[in-house]
Amino acid sequence: MQPRPLPTLSLIVLHEARILVRDRTLLLVCCVLALMVGYGLFVGLAQATLRDRMVAQVLKHEQETQTANSGMLQSVLAGQTALIPFSNPANPAAMAGTLSGRYATMLNAPLAALAIGQSDMMPNYYRITYLSKVQFMYDTEIENPWNLLSGHFDLAFVIVFVLPLLVTTLGYNLLSAEREHGTLRLLCSQPLSIATLMTGKVVVRMLALLAIVIPVPLVVLLLIRPEARGAEQLVLMLLWSALVAAYTLFWFAVAALVNTVGLSSSTNALIMVALWTILVLILPVTMNLAVGLVSPAPSRTELANRTRVATAESLREYEDLYSADYRYASDPEALLVKNERIEVPSRMRAFFLAKQKVDERIEPLLKRFDQQLLQQQKLVDRLSLLSPAILINEALTSIAGTDSHRFLAFKDQTEAFHQEWRQYFSPRILESRAMTIRDLSSLPRWHWIEMPASEISWSIWWRVILMLALASVLGSLALARSSRLSIE
Amino acid sequence: MLDAIEVTKQFGAKRALDNVSLSVLPGEIYCLLGANGAGKTTLVNLFLNFLQPTSGSLQIGKLDVVRQPLETKRLLAYIPEQVTLYGVLSGLENLAFFSSIAIGEHLPRQRLLELLEAAGLPRQAADDRVATYSKGMRQKVGIAIALAKNAKALLLDEPTSGLDPSAANEFSELLVKASNDGVTVLTTTHDLFHAKQTGTRIGIMKQGRLVEELRSEEVSHADLEALYLQHMKS
Ligand SMILES: Nc1ncnc2c1ncn2[C@@H]1O[C@H](COP(=O)(O)OP(=O)(O)OP(=O)(O)O)[C@@H](O)[C@H]1O
Ligand SMILES: [Mg+2]
């Protein structure tokens, strides 16, 4: 037998490409995909820009407040300014409150534009005061991570939802068209296995789709977001590409498998749409319900009630401080800084202490609350193995840094900072120490500590691997079945 | 070269082939006759591994069809009753594609045109899209594809269906020439006259069984017709 110089697979690939170009299906599908990818990316970029601006604004405000405060403090210390206790920067209780204009902020991850994820639900800054953390941190809802239909037409949506439909459009009649048209008989009378035929067909279609959906967003990001150019980001981009490719392969494998059953094209299309509905729409919703049942969301009503009770109790505890008279109203001298000391109005001190008490009282409940959220998250992570749509959505948002894990980390760090903030002021308020100029520049500073890259990429890696494994299992099944297909 | 050994093919309750044994030697043109539904196409499909036998086995050049499908198909060229091609491609492009798959190399345009000419396709039609072809023109491209393969065995399922009488005659001449070169031919047909003319051997099938085998030089045309009708009646 003479060696075969031209691999059959490449012949099939070239032939398929020509057929698809001639009958314009591919062109149409690619145009649709390009439009959607472009729009989805635009939406993601707009969101990222918006949030960049929010953080920039907040930081500007912080800066301005700081400058204003030190100017004010200088003038207060020089005795040039009439004094009102609540806006007196020398008063530690006032500085501990809203006067300082301190914020905890979290910047967008460099690839944020790839998926909106939780970023429109979760704050990317908190204003830090001595107020109870219940008041400023627990007023936002953490969405279940697979509330996929959150109404954003971002790139992740295009990939998770639209891409499988386009794969379906290109793949529902992978074999059935040849069979119905009659060309399958002539093809299969050649030394060509159906496995090779199907592989060639999938390769062309997949390359066409991936040639749009992968490079376009990455090139755009690299061009307009300089922070996306680091080595770490490059690895994430590679993972992202692998993920998208694996998900596309998964759906092509489904299409190939459906085609090996030997039904008509229209039946195949119906089956594909049904599978899409189940895997992308129904399964996530069902699993969402299941998680709600197995690990119910913590009750916000209970939290609100308990907070109210704790607040009332704490206020009662410092009742006598509250009822102290407004001495400074009749004796403004009392507000002056003397020997680096200042009289903190007892009402303000009471407020500071009461809020601290509220948090102490509510802490066990919050612990439970966070524990429940964490448990839910764990369950979500585990269940995400069941639906490829959830699996990829989780991984896409985690690459974009818009997943719930990152927001929870932000929340944790903010809590710690809040604690530090109070601890800084507590002795000053209790000992009536006035704020100095130096104090103003040495107030606790916020530093966002990014989640360790290794942790992120590991959680993405195994999802990529899982997706690839899933796709290969289905693909091999399809190829194995194809050898036993009878050709009518 | 083409051997069916005690082949039975069952479609559910329907037995399409019932213990058929048949052997075609190199250089022979074996014509399979039989009423509609007798099982002729089923037998051809089994040789192509389009279907797998319920029992028995099939061999092409001593290779088992089921176990070595790709190897046996290298030895084989096939022309179906209805040649269907890619409508968006021209006859020449279709030939170029199928022949490249068949022999693993791209034939030069000149060679492709020669093949189409040998199959009887008008030169000016070669670059037209196949969607505009008549049935007979497509059949001729099918013949050209088979010729390109230079196969050791030809499997033909009513290959002349749709060909006009002169084209059918030309095709018969091609077959005779091929068999003179040692090619093995198994063809199904309803045309007793052509079977007698071109066939070296004739088999008659009835309800899935091979009921008669004879050498065509042994019978006159009238004898063959009488024999055939007699089998059909009983
Ligand atoms: N896929 C199938 N499923 C069930 N029955 C089938 C199938 N293919 C063929 N048959 C049956 O097998 C028998 C033989 O069919 P076959 O196509 O081989 O006949 P044939 O001799 O080629 O007829 P014709 O002269 O009309 O071409 C018929 O009764 C047919 O109904
Ligand atoms: Mg038939």
GROMACS .gro file of C-alpha atoms in nm, chain A residues 329-475:
model
  147
  329ALA     CA    1  -2.338   7.566   7.394
  330SER     CA    2  -2.307   7.804   7.685
  331ASP     CA    3  -1.932   7.771   7.728
  332PRO     CA    4  -1.755   7.765   7.389
  333GLU     CA    5  -1.420   7.777   7.570
  334ALA     CA    6  -1.477   7.414   7.664
  335LEU     CA    7  -1.416   7.315   7.303
  336LEU     CA    8  -1.068   7.455   7.276
  337VAL     CA    9  -0.762   7.236   7.258
  338LYS     CA   10  -0.565   7.267   7.577
  339ASN     CA   11  -0.241   7.077   7.633
  340GLU     CA   12  -0.325   6.854   7.343
  341ARG     CA   13  -0.648   6.768   7.511
  342ILE     CA   14  -0.997   6.839   7.403
  343GLU     CA   15  -1.326   6.780   7.567
  344VAL     CA   16  -1.512   6.527   7.359
  345PRO     CA   17  -1.880   6.601   7.403
  346SER     CA   18  -2.021   6.312   7.604
  347ARG     CA   19  -2.301   6.265   7.355
  348MET     CA   20  -2.047   6.197   7.082
  349ARG     CA   21  -1.849   5.966   7.302
  350ALA     CA   22  -2.170   5.782   7.386
  351PHE     CA   23  -2.242   5.746   7.018
  352PHE     CA   24  -1.900   5.606   6.946
  353LEU     CA   25  -1.923   5.358   7.233
  354ALA     CA   26  -2.279   5.258   7.151
  355LYS     CA   27  -2.192   5.178   6.791
  356GLN     CA   28  -1.897   4.973   6.904
  357LYS     CA   29  -2.124   4.789   7.141
  358VAL     CA   30  -2.377   4.722   6.867
  359ASP     CA   31  -2.111   4.551   6.660
  360GLU     CA   32  -1.995   4.348   6.958
  361ARG     CA   33  -2.348   4.237   7.029
  362ILE     CA   34  -2.429   4.159   6.671
  363GLU     CA   35  -2.097   3.991   6.595
  364PRO     CA   36  -2.211   3.630   6.659
  365LEU     CA   37  -2.508   3.680   6.430
  366LEU     CA   38  -2.290   3.834   6.159
  367LYS     CA   39  -2.049   3.543   6.194
  368ARG     CA   40  -2.336   3.307   6.136
  369PHE     CA   41  -2.456   3.522   5.850
  370ASP     CA   42  -2.118   3.517   5.678
  371GLN     CA   43  -2.077   3.150   5.754
  372GLN     CA   44  -2.403   3.080   5.575
  373LEU     CA   45  -2.299   3.287   5.277
  374LEU     CA   46  -1.969   3.105   5.268
  375GLN     CA   47  -2.142   2.772   5.286
  376GLN     CA   48  -2.370   2.871   5.002
  377GLN     CA   49  -2.069   2.975   4.801
  378LYS     CA   50  -1.902   2.641   4.865
  379LEU     CA   51  -2.212   2.457   4.758
  380VAL     CA   52  -2.227   2.671   4.447
  381ASP     CA   53  -1.865   2.587   4.370
  382ARG     CA   54  -1.930   2.221   4.409
  383LEU     CA   55  -2.256   2.215   4.215
  384SER     CA   56  -2.104   2.414   3.935
  385LEU     CA   57  -1.962   2.085   3.815
  386LEU     CA   58  -2.310   1.984   3.710
  387SER     CA   59  -2.372   2.256   3.457
  388PRO     CA   60  -2.115   2.359   3.199
  389ALA     CA   61  -2.282   2.699   3.179
  390ILE     CA   62  -2.230   2.767   3.548
  391LEU     CA   63  -1.884   2.620   3.535
  392ILE     CA   64  -1.771   2.856   3.264
  393ASN     CA   65  -1.956   3.155   3.404
  394GLU     CA   66  -1.781   3.109   3.738
  395ALA     CA   67  -1.445   3.082   3.570
  396LEU     CA   68  -1.505   3.380   3.339
  397THR     CA   69  -1.603   3.610   3.626
  398SER     CA   70  -1.315   3.487   3.830
  399ILE     CA   71  -1.073   3.578   3.550
  400ALA     CA   72  -1.239   3.918   3.524
  401GLY     CA   73  -1.216   3.961   3.901
  402THR     CA   74  -1.589   4.023   3.922
  403ASP     CA   75  -1.676   3.700   4.101
  404SER     CA   76  -1.825   3.684   4.447
  405HIS     CA   77  -1.499   3.549   4.596
  406ARG     CA   78  -1.319   3.873   4.524
  407PHE     CA   79  -1.603   4.084   4.659
  408LEU     CA   80  -1.617   3.874   4.974
  409ALA     CA   81  -1.244   3.925   5.017
  410PHE     CA   82  -1.299   4.298   4.981
  411LYS     CA   83  -1.570   4.284   5.244
  412ASP     CA   84  -1.344   4.093   5.483
  413GLN     CA   85  -1.059   4.336   5.441
  414THR     CA   86  -1.294   4.628   5.487
  415GLU     CA   87  -1.419   4.478   5.814
  416ALA     CA   88  -1.064   4.448   5.937
  417PHE     CA   89  -0.992   4.805   5.837
  418HIS     CA   90  -1.308   4.922   6.012
  419GLN     CA   91  -1.184   4.749   6.325
  420GLU     CA   92  -0.844   4.914   6.296
  421TRP     CA   93  -1.012   5.249   6.245
  422ARG     CA   94  -1.206   5.220   6.567
  423GLN     CA   95  -0.909   5.093   6.761
  424TYR     CA   96  -0.712   5.392   6.647
  425PHE     CA   97  -0.972   5.635   6.776
  426SER     CA   98  -1.096   5.453   7.081
  427PRO     CA   99  -0.819   5.563   7.324
  428ARG     CA  100  -0.818   5.915   7.183
  429ILE     CA  101  -1.187   5.953   7.240
  430LEU     CA  102  -1.186   5.797   7.583
  431GLU     CA  103  -0.880   5.995   7.694
  432SER     CA  104  -0.995   6.316   7.529
  433ARG     CA  105  -0.676   6.348   7.326
  434ALA     CA  106  -0.699   6.613   7.060
  435MET     CA  107  -0.600   6.532   6.704
  436THR     CA  108  -0.270   6.682   6.595
  437ILE     CA  109  -0.150   6.773   6.251
  438ARG     CA  110   0.075   6.473   6.261
  439ASP     CA  111  -0.217   6.250   6.360
  440LEU     CA  112  -0.406   6.364   6.053
  441SER     CA  113  -0.138   6.233   5.823
  442SER     CA  114  -0.094   5.911   6.017
  443LEU     CA  115  -0.457   5.799   6.024
  444PRO     CA  116  -0.500   5.429   5.943
  445ARG     CA  117  -0.460   5.384   5.571
  446TRP     CA  118  -0.654   5.151   5.349
  447HIS     CA  119  -0.464   4.902   5.137
  448TRP     CA  120  -0.646   4.658   4.919
  449ILE     CA  121  -0.461   4.329   4.915
  450GLU     CA  122  -0.531   4.150   4.590
  451MET     CA  123  -0.630   3.786   4.616
  452PRO     CA  124  -0.328   3.565   4.557
  453ALA     CA  125  -0.288   3.500   4.186
  454SER     CA  126  -0.203   3.138   4.251
  455GLU     CA  127  -0.538   3.084   4.422
  456ILE     CA  128  -0.727   3.246   4.136
  457SER     CA  129  -0.549   3.064   3.859
  458TRP     CA  130  -0.585   2.732   4.037
  459SER     CA  131  -0.961   2.774   4.061
  460ILE     CA  132  -0.967   2.862   3.692
  461TRP     CA  133  -0.727   2.587   3.591
  462TRP     CA  134  -0.936   2.309   3.726
  463ARG     CA  135  -1.243   2.450   3.561
  464VAL     CA  136  -1.061   2.463   3.228
  465ILE     CA  137  -0.945   2.106   3.279
  466LEU     CA  138  -1.289   1.992   3.378
  467MET     CA  139  -1.445   2.158   3.076
  468LEU     CA  140  -1.187   2.004   2.845
  469ALA     CA  141  -1.242   1.665   3.006
  470LEU     CA  142  -1.616   1.695   2.962
  471ALA     CA  143  -1.574   1.797   2.600
  472SER     CA  144  -1.330   1.517   2.527
  473VAL     CA  145  -1.549   1.253   2.687
  474LEU     CA  146  -1.846   1.361   2.477
  475GLY     CA  147  -1.627   1.400   2.169
   0.00000   0.00000   0.00000
